[in-house]
Amino acid sequence: MRMAIPRTVREDFPIFRRRVHGKPLVYLDSAATSQKPRQVIEALVRYYEEYNANVHRGIYTLAEEATAKYEEARRKVATFIHARRPEEVIFTRSTTEAINLVAYAWGLHYLREGDEILLTEMEHHSNLVPWQIVASLKGASLRFLSFDEEGYLVLDDLERVLTERTKVVAVSHQSNVLGTINPVDEIVKRAHDVGAIVVVDGAQSVPHMPVDVQKLGCDFLAFSGHKMCGPTGIGALYGRYELLEAMPPFHGGGEMIQLVQLHTSTYKDPPWKFEAGTPNIADAIAWGVAIDYLCEVGMEAIRTHEKELVQYALNRLQEMAEVKVYGPRDVERRGSALAFNVADVHPHDVAQVLDQEGICIRAGHHCTQPLHRRLGVAATARASFYLYNTEEDIDQLVAGLQRVRELFSRVPR
Ligand code: 7TS
């Protein structure tokens, strides 16, 4: 079959030259972190070899070049998610740090005793634990929207769980386990009706589909560079400018200040108010190059390619009676993270057998313990796809799972 993205895209990713246990690498763990194209790796080397200097302070040429490239990367990130202006993008370490930034800076300032924070039962721990901490500090409480048998959020329950006490709704755009794409635009409308702000965890959506913060209408969006062909250690928080202006800083230190006196300080405007200390210059710049790369391939093409792959995987896995797949079957309403179990074989055993075949999948709770408790299992195996995956990768996965079945059917139980 001819796919939305040609196989040749793999040639941009040096890691695919690698063999594992003598087999060609089959990488099916992009939901954990994506592989990096040569262009991104070269951008990192170029920064360190040609214009390594600190930003926002140097008067000399190297520092001016580094500052210009760093701020150019911010503009690329802002354009990619359709922010109204680059100043709505704060560089952070990751999605995790971006959510902590909102929870601490906004939450500690605005939440009051008796307020409620609405989350869902499918959140990654990074969109759950920070809210638990801040809620307990402020005397606020958490409420949860559940999901149904197919893995869709039960929106009818909004009637009950979304009230005038709700101050924050924090929801993932796409589940890293079930793959469900949540109807964020609808949730935003309902949340704004009761005066709550909406924080969207875009860790699994921004890398895989076109995302437009103006269309979504969300107040904050958190995402990570390393899941979208960029380096580790860089991510962003988008925030509506008026909200960022009204929020106190998260970290204090150098670079985020205007005037410092012994007892008080004034701060820069957003986003710099939220970027204390030396930022992750090299990785921000290389992330900008990753965004150029994704735009060249085209986000619509990436979404189409992944729909084709996940449809193919769902069809192939259906052939195996012992494989139970979790999450929606409708590829229009799901992304390409695909969690499953093979009869009663532990997912760690599944992953280990697949590793012998050069296949990388993730096994465990994928930082979503409450979701797994809801599913009634301690762990799942998960394959996840990206622009460089092919139907042959899925054929390899299925062949590997047949091997798992053979090996474990021989063990007396
Ligand atoms: N939110 C979601 C939905 C995620 O999938 C992840 C990472 C995060 C937040 C945290 O991102 P980070 O970049 O700050 O770590 N998810 C996974 C995963 O599914 N397997 O490894 C990491």
mmCIF file of C-alpha atoms and ligand atoms in Angstrom, residues 29-33 93-99 122-127 172-177 201-205 222-227 234 362 366-368 382, ligand 1:
data_model
loop_
_atom_site.group_PDB
_atom_site.id
_atom_site.type_symbol
_atom_site.label_atom_id
_atom_site.label_comp_id
_atom_site.label_asym_id
_atom_site.label_seq_id
_atom_site.Cartn_x
_atom_site.Cartn_y
_atom_site.Cartn_z
ATOM 1 C CA ASP A 29 7.872 3.632 21.336
ATOM 2 C CA SER A 30 7.499 7.156 19.979
ATOM 3 C CA ALA A 31 4.885 8.000 22.625
ATOM 4 C CA ALA A 32 7.748 7.750 25.134
ATOM 5 C CA THR A 33 10.192 9.678 22.953
ATOM 6 C CA ARG A 93 12.115 21.550 30.393
ATOM 7 C CA SER A 94 9.133 19.432 29.325
ATOM 8 C CA THR A 95 5.367 18.929 29.467
ATOM 9 C CA THR A 96 5.825 17.960 33.114
ATOM 10 C CA GLU A 97 7.527 21.233 33.978
ATOM 11 C CA ALA A 98 4.979 23.211 31.943
ATOM 12 C CA ILE A 99 2.064 21.722 33.908
ATOM 13 C CA MET A 122 -7.020 8.922 31.858
ATOM 14 C CA GLU A 123 -4.457 11.580 32.843
ATOM 15 C CA HIS A 124 -0.728 10.953 32.783
ATOM 16 C CA HIS A 125 0.733 11.352 36.282
ATOM 17 C CA SER A 126 2.238 14.659 35.176
ATOM 18 C CA ASN A 127 -1.269 16.101 34.766
ATOM 19 C CA SER A 172 -5.087 15.473 28.040
ATOM 20 C CA HIS A 173 -5.728 16.108 24.353
ATOM 21 C CA GLN A 174 -4.734 12.580 23.437
ATOM 22 C CA SER A 175 -4.316 9.664 25.823
ATOM 23 C CA ASN A 176 -0.849 8.082 25.862
ATOM 24 C CA VAL A 177 -2.415 4.655 26.563
ATOM 25 C CA ASP A 201 -1.845 18.358 28.130
ATOM 26 C CA GLY A 202 -0.713 18.286 24.509
ATOM 27 C CA ALA A 203 2.239 15.897 24.980
ATOM 28 C CA GLN A 204 0.636 13.312 22.682
ATOM 29 C CA SER A 205 -1.337 15.586 20.350
ATOM 30 C CA ALA A 222 1.778 21.964 27.596
ATOM 31 C CA PHE A 223 3.988 19.897 25.284
ATOM 32 C CA SER A 224 7.501 18.423 24.915
ATOM 33 C CA GLY A 225 10.119 18.756 22.176
ATOM 34 C CA HIS A 226 11.501 15.245 22.546
ATOM 35 C CA LYS A 227 8.244 13.610 21.436
ATOM 36 C CA ILE A 234 13.040 21.223 26.103
ATOM 37 C CA ARG A 362 6.824 -0.063 26.171
ATOM 38 C CA HIS A 366 2.941 4.199 31.306
ATOM 39 C CA CYS A 367 2.639 6.741 34.167
ATOM 40 C CA THR A 368 -1.122 6.217 34.286
ATOM 41 C CA ARG A 382 2.040 -0.446 24.182
HETATM 42 N N1 7TS B 1 1.435 13.864 29.306
HETATM 43 C C1 7TS B 1 1.271 12.812 28.488
HETATM 44 C C2 7TS B 1 -0.076 12.549 27.888
HETATM 45 C C3 7TS B 1 2.367 12.006 28.193
HETATM 46 O O1 7TS B 1 2.204 10.977 27.368
HETATM 47 C C4 7TS B 1 3.626 12.295 28.775
HETATM 48 C C5 7TS B 1 4.824 11.422 28.556
HETATM 49 C C6 7TS B 1 3.733 13.414 29.596
HETATM 50 C C7 7TS B 1 2.608 14.172 29.848
HETATM 51 C C8 7TS B 1 5.023 13.825 30.217
HETATM 52 O O2 7TS B 1 5.905 14.265 29.238
HETATM 53 P P1 7TS B 1 7.414 14.639 29.631
HETATM 54 O O3 7TS B 1 8.033 14.992 28.334
HETATM 55 O O4 7TS B 1 7.339 15.737 30.590
HETATM 56 O O5 7TS B 1 7.992 13.391 30.239
HETATM 57 N N2 7TS B 1 4.503 10.115 28.249
HETATM 58 C C9 7TS B 1 5.327 9.060 28.239
HETATM 59 C C10 7TS B 1 4.888 7.804 27.855
HETATM 60 O O6 7TS B 1 3.753 7.533 27.491
HETATM 61 N N3 7TS B 1 5.930 6.950 27.939
HETATM 62 O O7 7TS B 1 6.998 7.627 28.381
HETATM 63 C C11 7TS B 1 6.638 8.943 28.568
#
